[in-house]
XYZ file of N, CA and C in Angstrom:
783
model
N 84.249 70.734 35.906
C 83.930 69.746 34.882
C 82.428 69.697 34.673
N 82.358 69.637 33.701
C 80.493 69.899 32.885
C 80.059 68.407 32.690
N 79.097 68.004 33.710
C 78.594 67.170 33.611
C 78.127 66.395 32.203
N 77.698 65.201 31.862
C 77.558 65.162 30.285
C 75.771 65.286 29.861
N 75.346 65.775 29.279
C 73.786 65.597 29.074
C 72.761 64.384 28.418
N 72.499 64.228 29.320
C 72.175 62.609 29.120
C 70.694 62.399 28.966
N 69.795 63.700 28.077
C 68.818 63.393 27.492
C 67.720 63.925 28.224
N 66.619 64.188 27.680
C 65.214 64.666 28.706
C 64.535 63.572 29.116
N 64.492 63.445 30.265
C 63.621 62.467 31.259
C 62.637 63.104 32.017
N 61.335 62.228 32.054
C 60.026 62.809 33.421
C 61.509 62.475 34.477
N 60.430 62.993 35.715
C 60.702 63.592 37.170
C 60.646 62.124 37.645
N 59.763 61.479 37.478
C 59.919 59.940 38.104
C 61.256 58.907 37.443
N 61.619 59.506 36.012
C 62.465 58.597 35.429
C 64.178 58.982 36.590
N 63.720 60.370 36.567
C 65.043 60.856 37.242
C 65.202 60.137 38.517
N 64.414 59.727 39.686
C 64.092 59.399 40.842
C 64.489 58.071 40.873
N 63.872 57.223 39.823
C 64.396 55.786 39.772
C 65.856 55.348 38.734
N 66.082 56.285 38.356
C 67.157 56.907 37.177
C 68.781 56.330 37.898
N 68.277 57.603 38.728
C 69.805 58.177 39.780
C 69.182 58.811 41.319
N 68.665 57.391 41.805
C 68.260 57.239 42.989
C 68.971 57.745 43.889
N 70.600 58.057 44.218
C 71.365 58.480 44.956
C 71.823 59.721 45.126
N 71.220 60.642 43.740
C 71.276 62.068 43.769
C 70.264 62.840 44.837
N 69.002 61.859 45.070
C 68.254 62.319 46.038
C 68.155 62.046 47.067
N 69.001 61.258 47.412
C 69.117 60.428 48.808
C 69.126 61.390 50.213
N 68.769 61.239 51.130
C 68.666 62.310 52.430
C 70.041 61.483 53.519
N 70.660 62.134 54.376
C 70.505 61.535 55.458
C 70.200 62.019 56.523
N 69.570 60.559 57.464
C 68.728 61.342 58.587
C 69.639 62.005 59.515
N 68.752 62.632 60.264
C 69.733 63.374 61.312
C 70.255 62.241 62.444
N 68.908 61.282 62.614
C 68.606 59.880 63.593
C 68.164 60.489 64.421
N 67.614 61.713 64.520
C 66.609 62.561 65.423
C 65.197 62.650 64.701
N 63.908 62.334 65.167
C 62.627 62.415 64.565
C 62.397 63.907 64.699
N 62.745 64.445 65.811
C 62.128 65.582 65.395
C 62.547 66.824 64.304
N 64.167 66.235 64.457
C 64.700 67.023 62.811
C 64.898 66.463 62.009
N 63.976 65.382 61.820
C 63.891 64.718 60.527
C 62.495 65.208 59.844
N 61.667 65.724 60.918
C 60.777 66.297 60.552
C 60.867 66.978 60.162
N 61.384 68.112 60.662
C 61.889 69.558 60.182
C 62.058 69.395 59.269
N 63.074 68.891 58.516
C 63.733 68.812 56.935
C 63.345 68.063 55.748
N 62.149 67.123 56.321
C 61.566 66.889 55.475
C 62.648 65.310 54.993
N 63.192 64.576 56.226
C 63.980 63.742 56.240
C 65.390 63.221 56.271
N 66.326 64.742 56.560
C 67.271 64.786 56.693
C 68.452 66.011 55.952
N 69.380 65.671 55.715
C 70.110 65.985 54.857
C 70.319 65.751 53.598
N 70.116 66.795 52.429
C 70.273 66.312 51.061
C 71.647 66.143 50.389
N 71.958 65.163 49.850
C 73.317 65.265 48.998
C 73.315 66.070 47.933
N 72.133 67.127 47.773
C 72.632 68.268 46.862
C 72.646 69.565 47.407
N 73.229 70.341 47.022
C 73.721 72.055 47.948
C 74.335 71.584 49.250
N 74.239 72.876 49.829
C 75.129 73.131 51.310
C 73.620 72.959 51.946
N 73.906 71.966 52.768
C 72.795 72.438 54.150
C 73.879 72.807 55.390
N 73.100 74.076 55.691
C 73.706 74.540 57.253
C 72.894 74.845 58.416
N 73.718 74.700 59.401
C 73.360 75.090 61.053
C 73.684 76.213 61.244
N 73.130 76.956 61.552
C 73.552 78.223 62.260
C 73.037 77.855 63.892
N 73.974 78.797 64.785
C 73.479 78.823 66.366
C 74.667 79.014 66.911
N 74.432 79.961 68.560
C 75.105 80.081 69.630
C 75.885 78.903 69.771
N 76.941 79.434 70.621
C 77.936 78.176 71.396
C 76.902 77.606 72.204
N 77.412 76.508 71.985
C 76.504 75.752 73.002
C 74.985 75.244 72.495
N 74.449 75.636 71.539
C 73.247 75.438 71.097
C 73.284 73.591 70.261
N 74.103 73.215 69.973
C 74.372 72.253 69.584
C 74.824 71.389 68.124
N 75.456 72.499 67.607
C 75.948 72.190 66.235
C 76.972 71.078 65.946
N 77.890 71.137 66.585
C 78.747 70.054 66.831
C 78.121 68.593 66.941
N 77.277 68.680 67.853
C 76.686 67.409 68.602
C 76.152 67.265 67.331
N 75.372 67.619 66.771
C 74.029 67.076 65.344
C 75.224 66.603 64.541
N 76.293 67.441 64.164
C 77.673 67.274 62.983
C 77.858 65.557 63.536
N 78.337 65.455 64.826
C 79.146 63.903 65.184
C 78.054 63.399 65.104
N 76.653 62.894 65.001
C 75.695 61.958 65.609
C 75.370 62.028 63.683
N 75.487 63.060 62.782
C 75.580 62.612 61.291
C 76.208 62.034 60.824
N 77.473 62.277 61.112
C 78.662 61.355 61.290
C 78.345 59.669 61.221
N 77.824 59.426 62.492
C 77.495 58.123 62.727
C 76.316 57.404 61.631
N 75.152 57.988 61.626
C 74.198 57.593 60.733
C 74.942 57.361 59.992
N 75.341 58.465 59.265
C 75.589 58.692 57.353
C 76.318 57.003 57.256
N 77.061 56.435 57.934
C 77.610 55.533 57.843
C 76.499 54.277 57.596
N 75.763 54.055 59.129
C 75.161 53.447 58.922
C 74.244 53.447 57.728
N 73.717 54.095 57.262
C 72.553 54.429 56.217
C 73.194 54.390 54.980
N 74.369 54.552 54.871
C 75.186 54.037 53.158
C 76.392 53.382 53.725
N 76.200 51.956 53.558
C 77.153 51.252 53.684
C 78.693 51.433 52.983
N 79.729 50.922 53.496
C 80.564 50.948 53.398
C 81.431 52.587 52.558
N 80.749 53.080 53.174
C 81.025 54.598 53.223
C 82.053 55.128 54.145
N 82.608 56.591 54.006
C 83.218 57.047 55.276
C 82.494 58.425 55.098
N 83.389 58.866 56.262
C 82.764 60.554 56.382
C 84.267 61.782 56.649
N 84.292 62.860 55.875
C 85.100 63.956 55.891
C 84.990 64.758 56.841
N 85.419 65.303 57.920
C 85.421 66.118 59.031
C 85.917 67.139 58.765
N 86.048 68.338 58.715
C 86.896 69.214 58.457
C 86.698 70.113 60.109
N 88.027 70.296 60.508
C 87.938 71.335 61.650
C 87.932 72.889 61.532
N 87.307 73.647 62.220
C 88.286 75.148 61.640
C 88.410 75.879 62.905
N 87.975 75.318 63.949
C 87.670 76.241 65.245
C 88.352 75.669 66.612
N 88.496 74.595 66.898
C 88.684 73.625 67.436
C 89.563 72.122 66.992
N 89.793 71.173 68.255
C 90.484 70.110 68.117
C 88.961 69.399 67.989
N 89.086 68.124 66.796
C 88.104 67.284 66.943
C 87.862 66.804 68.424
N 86.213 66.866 68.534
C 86.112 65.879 69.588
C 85.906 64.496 69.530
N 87.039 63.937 70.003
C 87.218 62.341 69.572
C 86.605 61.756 70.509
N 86.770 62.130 71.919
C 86.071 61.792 73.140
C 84.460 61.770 73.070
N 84.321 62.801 72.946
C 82.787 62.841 72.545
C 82.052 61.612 71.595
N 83.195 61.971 70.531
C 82.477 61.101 69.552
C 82.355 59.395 70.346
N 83.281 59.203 70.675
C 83.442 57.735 71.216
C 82.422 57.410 72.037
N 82.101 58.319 72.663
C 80.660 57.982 73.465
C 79.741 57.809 72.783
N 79.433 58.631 72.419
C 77.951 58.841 70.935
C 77.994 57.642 70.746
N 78.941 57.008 69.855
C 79.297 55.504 68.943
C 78.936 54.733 69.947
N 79.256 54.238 71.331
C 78.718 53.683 72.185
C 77.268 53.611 72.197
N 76.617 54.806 72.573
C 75.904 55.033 72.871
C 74.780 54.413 71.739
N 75.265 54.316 70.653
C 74.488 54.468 69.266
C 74.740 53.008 69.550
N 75.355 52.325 69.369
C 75.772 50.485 69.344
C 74.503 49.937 70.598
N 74.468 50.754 71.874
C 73.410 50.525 72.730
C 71.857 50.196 72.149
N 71.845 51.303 71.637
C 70.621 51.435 70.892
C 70.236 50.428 70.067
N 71.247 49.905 69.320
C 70.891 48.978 67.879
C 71.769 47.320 68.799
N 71.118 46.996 69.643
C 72.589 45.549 69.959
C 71.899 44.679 69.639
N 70.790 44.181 68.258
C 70.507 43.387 67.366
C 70.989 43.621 66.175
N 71.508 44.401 65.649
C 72.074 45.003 64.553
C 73.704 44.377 64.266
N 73.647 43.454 63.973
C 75.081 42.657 63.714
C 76.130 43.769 62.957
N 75.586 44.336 61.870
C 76.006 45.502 61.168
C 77.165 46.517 62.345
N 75.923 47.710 63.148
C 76.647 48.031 63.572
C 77.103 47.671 64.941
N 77.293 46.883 65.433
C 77.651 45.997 66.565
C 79.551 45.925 66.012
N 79.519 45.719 64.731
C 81.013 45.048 63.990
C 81.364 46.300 63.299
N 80.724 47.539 63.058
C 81.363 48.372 62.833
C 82.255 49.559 63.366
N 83.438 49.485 63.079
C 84.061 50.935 64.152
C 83.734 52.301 63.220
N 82.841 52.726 63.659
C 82.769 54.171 63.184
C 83.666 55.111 63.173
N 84.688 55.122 64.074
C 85.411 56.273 64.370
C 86.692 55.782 63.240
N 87.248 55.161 62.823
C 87.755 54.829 61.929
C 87.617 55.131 60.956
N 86.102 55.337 60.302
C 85.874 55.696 59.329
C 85.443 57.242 58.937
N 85.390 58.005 59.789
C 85.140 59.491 60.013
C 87.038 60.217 59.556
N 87.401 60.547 58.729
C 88.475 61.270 58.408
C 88.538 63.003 58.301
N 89.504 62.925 59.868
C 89.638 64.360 59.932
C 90.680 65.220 59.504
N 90.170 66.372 59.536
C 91.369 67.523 58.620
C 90.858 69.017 59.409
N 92.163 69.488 60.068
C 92.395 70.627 60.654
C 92.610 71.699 59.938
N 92.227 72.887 59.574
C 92.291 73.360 59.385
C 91.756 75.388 59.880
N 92.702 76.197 59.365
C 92.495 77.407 60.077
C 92.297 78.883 59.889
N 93.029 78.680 58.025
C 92.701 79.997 57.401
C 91.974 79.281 55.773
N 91.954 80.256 55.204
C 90.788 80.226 53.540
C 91.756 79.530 52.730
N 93.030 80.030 52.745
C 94.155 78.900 51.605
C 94.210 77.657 52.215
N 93.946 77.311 53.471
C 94.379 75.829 53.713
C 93.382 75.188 53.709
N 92.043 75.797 54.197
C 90.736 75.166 53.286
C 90.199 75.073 52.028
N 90.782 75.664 51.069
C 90.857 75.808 49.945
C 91.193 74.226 49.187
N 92.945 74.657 49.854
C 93.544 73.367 49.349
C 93.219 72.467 49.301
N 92.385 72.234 50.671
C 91.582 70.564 51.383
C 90.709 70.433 50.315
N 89.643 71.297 49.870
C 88.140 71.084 49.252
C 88.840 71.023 47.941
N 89.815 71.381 47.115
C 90.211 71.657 45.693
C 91.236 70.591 45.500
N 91.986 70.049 46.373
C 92.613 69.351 45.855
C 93.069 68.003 46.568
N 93.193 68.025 47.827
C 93.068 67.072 48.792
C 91.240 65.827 48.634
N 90.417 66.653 48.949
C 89.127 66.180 48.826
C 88.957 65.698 47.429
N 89.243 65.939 46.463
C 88.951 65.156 44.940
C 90.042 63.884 44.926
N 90.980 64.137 45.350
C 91.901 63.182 45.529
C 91.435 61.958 46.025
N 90.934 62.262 47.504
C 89.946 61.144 48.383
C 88.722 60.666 47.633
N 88.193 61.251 47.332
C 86.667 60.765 46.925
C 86.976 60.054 45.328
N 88.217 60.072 44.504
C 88.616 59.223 43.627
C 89.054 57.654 44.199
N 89.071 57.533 45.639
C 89.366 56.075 45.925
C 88.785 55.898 47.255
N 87.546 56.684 47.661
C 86.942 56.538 48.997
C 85.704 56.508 48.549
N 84.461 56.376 49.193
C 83.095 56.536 48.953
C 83.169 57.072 50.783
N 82.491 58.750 50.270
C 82.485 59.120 50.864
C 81.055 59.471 51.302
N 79.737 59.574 52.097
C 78.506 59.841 51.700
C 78.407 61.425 52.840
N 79.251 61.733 53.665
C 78.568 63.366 53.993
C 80.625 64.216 54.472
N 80.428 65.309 53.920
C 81.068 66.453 54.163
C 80.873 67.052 55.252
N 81.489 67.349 55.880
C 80.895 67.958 57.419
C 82.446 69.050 57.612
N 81.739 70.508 57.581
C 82.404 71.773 57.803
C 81.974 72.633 58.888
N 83.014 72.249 60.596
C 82.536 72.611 61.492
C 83.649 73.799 62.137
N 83.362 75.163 61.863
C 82.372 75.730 60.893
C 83.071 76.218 60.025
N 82.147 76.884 59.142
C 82.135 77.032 57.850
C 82.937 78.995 58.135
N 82.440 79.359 59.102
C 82.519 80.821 59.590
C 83.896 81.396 59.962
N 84.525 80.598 60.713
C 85.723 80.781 61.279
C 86.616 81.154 60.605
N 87.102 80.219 59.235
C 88.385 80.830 58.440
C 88.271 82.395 57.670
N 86.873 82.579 57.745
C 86.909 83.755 57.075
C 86.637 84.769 57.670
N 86.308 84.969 58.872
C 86.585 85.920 59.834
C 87.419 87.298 59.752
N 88.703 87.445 59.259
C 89.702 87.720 59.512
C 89.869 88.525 57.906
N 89.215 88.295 56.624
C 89.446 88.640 55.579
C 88.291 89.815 55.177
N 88.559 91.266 54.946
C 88.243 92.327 55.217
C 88.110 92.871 53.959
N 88.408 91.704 53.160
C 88.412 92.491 51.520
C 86.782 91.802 50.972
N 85.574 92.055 51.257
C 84.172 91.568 50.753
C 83.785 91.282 49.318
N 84.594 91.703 48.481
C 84.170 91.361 47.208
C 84.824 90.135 46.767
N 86.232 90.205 47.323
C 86.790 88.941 46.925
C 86.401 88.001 48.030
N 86.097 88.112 49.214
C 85.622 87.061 50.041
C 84.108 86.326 49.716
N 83.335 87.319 48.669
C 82.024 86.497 48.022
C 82.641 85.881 46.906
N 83.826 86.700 46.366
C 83.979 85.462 44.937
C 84.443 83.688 45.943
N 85.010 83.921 46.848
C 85.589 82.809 47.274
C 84.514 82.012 47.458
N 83.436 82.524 48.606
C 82.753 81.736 48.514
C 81.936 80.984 47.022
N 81.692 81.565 46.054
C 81.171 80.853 44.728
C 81.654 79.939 44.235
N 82.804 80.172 44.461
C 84.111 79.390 43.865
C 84.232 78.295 44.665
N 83.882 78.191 45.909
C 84.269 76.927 47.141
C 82.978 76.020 46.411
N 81.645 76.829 46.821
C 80.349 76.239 46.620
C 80.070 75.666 45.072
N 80.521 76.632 44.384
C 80.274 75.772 42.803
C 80.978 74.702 42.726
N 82.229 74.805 43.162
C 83.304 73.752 43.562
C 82.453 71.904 43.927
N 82.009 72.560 45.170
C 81.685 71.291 46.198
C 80.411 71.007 45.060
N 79.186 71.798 44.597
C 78.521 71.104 43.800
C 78.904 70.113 42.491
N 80.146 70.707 42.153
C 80.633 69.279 40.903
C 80.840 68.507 41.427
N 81.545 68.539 42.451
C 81.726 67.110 43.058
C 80.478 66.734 43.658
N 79.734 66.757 44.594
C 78.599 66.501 44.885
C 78.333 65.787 43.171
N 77.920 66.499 42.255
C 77.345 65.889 41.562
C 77.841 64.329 41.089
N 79.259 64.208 41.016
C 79.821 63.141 40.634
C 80.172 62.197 42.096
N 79.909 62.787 42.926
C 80.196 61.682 44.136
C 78.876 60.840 44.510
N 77.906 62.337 44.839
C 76.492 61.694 45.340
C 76.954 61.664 47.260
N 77.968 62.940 47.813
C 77.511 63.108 48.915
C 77.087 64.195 49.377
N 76.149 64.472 50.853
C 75.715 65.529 51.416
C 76.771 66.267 52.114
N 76.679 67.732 51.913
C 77.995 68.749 52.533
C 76.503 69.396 53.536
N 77.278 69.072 55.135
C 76.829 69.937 55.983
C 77.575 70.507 56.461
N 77.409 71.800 57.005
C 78.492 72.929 57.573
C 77.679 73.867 58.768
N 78.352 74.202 59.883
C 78.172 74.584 60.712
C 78.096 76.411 60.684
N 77.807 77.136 60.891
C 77.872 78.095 61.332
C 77.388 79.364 62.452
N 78.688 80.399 62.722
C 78.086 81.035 63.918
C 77.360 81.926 63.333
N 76.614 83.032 64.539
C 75.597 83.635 64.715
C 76.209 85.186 65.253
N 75.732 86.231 64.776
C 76.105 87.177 65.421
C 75.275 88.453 65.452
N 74.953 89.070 66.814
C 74.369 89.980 67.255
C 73.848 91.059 66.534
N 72.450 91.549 66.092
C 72.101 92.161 65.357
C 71.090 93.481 66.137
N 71.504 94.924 65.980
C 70.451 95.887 66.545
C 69.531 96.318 65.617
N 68.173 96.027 66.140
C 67.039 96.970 65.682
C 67.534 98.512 64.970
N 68.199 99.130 64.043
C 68.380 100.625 64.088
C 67.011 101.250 64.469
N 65.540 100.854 64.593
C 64.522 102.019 65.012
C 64.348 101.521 66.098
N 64.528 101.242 67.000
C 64.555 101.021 68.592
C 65.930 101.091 69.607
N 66.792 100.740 69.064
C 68.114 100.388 69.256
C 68.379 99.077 70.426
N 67.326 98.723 70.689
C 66.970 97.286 72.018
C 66.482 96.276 71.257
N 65.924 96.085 69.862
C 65.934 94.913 69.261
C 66.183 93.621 69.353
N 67.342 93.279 70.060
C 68.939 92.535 69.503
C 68.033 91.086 69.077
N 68.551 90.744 67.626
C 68.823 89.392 67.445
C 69.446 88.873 66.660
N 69.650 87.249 67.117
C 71.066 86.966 66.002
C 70.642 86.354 64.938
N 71.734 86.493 64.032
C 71.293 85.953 62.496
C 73.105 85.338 62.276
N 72.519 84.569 61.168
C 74.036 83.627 61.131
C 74.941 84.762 60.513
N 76.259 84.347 60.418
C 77.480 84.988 60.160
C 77.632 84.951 58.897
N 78.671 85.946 57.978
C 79.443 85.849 56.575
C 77.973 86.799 55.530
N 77.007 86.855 55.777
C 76.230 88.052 55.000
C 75.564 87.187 54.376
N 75.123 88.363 53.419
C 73.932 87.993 52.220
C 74.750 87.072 51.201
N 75.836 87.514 51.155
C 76.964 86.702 49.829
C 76.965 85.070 50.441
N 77.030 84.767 51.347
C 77.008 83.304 51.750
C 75.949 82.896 51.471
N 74.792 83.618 52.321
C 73.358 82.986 52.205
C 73.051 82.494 50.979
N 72.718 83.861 50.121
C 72.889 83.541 48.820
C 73.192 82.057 48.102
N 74.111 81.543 48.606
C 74.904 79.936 47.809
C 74.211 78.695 49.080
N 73.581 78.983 50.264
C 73.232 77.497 51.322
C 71.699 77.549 50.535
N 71.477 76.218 50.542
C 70.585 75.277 49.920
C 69.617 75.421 51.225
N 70.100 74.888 52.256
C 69.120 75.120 53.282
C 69.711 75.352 54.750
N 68.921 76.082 55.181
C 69.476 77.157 56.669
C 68.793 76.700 57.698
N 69.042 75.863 58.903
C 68.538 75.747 60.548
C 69.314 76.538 61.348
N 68.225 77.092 62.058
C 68.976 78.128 63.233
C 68.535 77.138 64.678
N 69.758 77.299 65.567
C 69.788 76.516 66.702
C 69.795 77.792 67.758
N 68.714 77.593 68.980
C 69.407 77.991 70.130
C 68.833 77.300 71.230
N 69.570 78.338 72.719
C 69.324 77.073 73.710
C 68.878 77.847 74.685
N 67.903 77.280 75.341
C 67.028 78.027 76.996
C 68.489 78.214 77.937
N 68.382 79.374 78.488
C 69.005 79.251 79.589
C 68.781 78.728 80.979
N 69.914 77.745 81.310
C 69.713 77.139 82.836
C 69.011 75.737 82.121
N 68.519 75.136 81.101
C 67.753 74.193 81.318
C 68.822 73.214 79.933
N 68.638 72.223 79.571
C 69.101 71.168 78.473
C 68.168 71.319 77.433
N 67.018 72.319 77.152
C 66.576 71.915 75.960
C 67.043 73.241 74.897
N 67.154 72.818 73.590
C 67.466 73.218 72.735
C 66.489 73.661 71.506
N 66.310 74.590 70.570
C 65.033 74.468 70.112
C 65.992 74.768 68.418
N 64.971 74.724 67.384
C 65.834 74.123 66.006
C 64.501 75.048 65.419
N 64.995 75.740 64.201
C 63.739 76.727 63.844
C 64.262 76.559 62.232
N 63.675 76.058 61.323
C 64.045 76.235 59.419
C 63.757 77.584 59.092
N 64.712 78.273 58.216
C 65.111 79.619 58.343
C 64.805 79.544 56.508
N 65.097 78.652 55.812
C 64.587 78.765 54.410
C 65.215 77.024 54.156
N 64.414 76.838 53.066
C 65.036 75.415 52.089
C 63.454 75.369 51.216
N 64.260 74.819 50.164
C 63.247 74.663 48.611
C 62.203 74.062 48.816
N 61.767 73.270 49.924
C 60.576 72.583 50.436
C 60.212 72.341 51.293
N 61.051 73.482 52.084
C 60.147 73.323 54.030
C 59.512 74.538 54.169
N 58.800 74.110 55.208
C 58.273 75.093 55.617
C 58.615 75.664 56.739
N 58.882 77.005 56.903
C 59.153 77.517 58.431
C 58.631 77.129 59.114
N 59.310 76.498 60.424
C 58.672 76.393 61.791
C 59.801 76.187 62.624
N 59.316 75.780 64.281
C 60.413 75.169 65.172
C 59.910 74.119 65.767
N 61.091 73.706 66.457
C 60.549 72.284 66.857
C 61.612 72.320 68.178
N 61.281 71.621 69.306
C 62.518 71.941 70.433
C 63.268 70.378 70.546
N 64.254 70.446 71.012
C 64.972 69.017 71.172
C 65.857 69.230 72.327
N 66.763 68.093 72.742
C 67.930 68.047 73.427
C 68.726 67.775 73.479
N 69.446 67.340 74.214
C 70.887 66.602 74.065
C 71.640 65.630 75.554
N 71.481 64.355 75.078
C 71.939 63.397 76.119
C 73.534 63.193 75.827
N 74.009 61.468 76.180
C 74.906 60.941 76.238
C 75.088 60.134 74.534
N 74.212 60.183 74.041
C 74.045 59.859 72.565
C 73.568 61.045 71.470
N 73.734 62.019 72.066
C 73.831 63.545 70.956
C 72.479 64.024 70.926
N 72.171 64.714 70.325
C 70.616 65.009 70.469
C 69.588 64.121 70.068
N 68.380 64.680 70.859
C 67.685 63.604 71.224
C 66.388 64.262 70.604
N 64.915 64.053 70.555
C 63.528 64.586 70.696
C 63.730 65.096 72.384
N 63.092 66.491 72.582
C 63.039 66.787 73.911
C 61.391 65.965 74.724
C-alpha cells in the first residue's frame, strides 16, 4: 500500500510533523546507546550479528522490556526461529529491571511479560505467513512499538535456490517497511555469523554475518557482537548505519541483561 503524499515540508516540519517516525528505542545500555546514536530506529531493519553466546538474545529481551517502558501502553512481537523463548530468562531481567526503577509506580504495576507476544516459528512459509498476514492482523488492534526476529538467519538456511531466496528477502523487507511506515514500530533481528578464509593466506579466518550481500543490501543498520574467551565481557563494533560512525565499544552481561562493562 502507497503511502498518500502529503505535500513538501522542511526537515524540521517533518520532525515536529510525525514525531514518531523518528523515534529511537534505547537499548537501556549507555554504552550502546552510544554506539547508535540512541538506540533503535522505527525505520529499516536494525540487526545484530554475533557468535553464540556473544549476546544477541540478551540485548533482544532487555529491548523487549524498555520498548515498553518508553512507549506506553504498547506491546512487543517476538518471533522465534532457533529456539524455545526464554521465558525464564526474561522473568528475571523484568525483576531485575523493576529493582532498578522501585520509584517508578509505572513500572512497579506493569507486567511486562504479558505484553511481549510470542510466535514460533521454523521454515520461510511459516514466517512469511506471520509477517504477511498474521502481523497486519495484530498491529490493526495492538500498538505494537518493536519487532524482534531472533534470528533472522535460521529459516533460511536450508534454501539453496539464491535468486529466489534474495527475491524473498525484498519482499519480507519492503513488506515490514509499509508497515513500519503505518505503524511507527522498530524491527530488530538477530543474526548469525559465519567463518570466513583469507583466499591469499589461507589463515585469515574471520566472521562476517550470515545470508550474503542480498540481505545486507536491505539492513538499515548492522552491529557485530563478540565475546573474550574465559572472561564475561562482550565487545559490540557498528559495521555500517546512515549516521554512525564505525567503532567498538565493550560491554557485559549480568542478572539484568547487558550492562556497560
Amino acid at each position: 500500500m502507497e503511502s498518500e503524499f502529503e505535500g513538501f515540508c522542511s526537515g524540521s516540519d517533518i520532525l515536529t510533523k510525525h514525531p514518531d517516525r523518528w523515534r529511537k528505542i534505547s537499548f537501556g545500555v549507555p554504552v550502546l546507546d552510544h554506539l547508535t546514536d540512541g538506540g533503535v530506529s522505527c525505520r529499516g531493519i536494525f540487526e545484530v550479528a554475533g557468535d553464540p553466546g556473544s549476546g544477541k538474545t540478551q540485548i533482544a529481551l532487555k529491548l523487549a522490556l524498555i520498548a515498553q517502558h518508553e512507549v506506553p501502553d504498547s506491546s512487543v512481537v517476538y518471533i522465534c526461529t532457533e529456539h524455545m523463548f526464554p521465558s525464564g530468562r526474561l522473568l528475571q531481567m523484568e525483576q531485575a529491571y523493576k529493582r532498578q526503577h522501585p520509584h517508578d509506580k509505572v513500572v512497579q504495576a506493569h507486567n511486562f511479560a504479558d505484553h511481549i507476544l510470542v510466535e514460533h516459528v521454523r521454515c520461510v512459509p511459516s514466517l512469511m505467513a506471520c509477517l504477511f498476514e498474521r502481523l497486519p492482523q495484530l498491529l490493526e488492534k495492538t500498538k505494537i512499538s518493536l519487532l524482534i526476529v531472533d534470528s533472522i538467519t535460521s529459516p533460511f538456511l536450508e534454501e539453496k535456490n539464491y535468486v529466489s531466496r534474495a527475491e524473498t528477502f525484498r519482499t519480507l523487507v519492503g513488506r515490514l517497511q509499509q508497515l513500519q511506515q503505518q505503524h511507527n514500530f522498530a524491527t530488530f533481528v538477530t543474526n548469525q555469523v559465519r567463518a570466513v578464509i583469507d583466499s591469499a593466506t589461507l589463515d585469515d579466518q574471520r566472521h562476517v554475518p550470515a545470508l550474503g550481500l542480498a540481505w545486507s543490501s536491505l539492513v538499515h543498520t548492522r552491529l557485530q557482537l563478540s565475546r573474550k574467551i574465559n572472561t564475561n565481557e562482550r565487545q559490540c563494533s557498528v559495521v555500517f548505519g546512515p549516521s554512525l560512525t564505525p567503532k567498538l565499544e565493550h560491554y557485559a552481561i549480568d542478572e539484568s541483561g547487558p550492562v556497560d562493562a
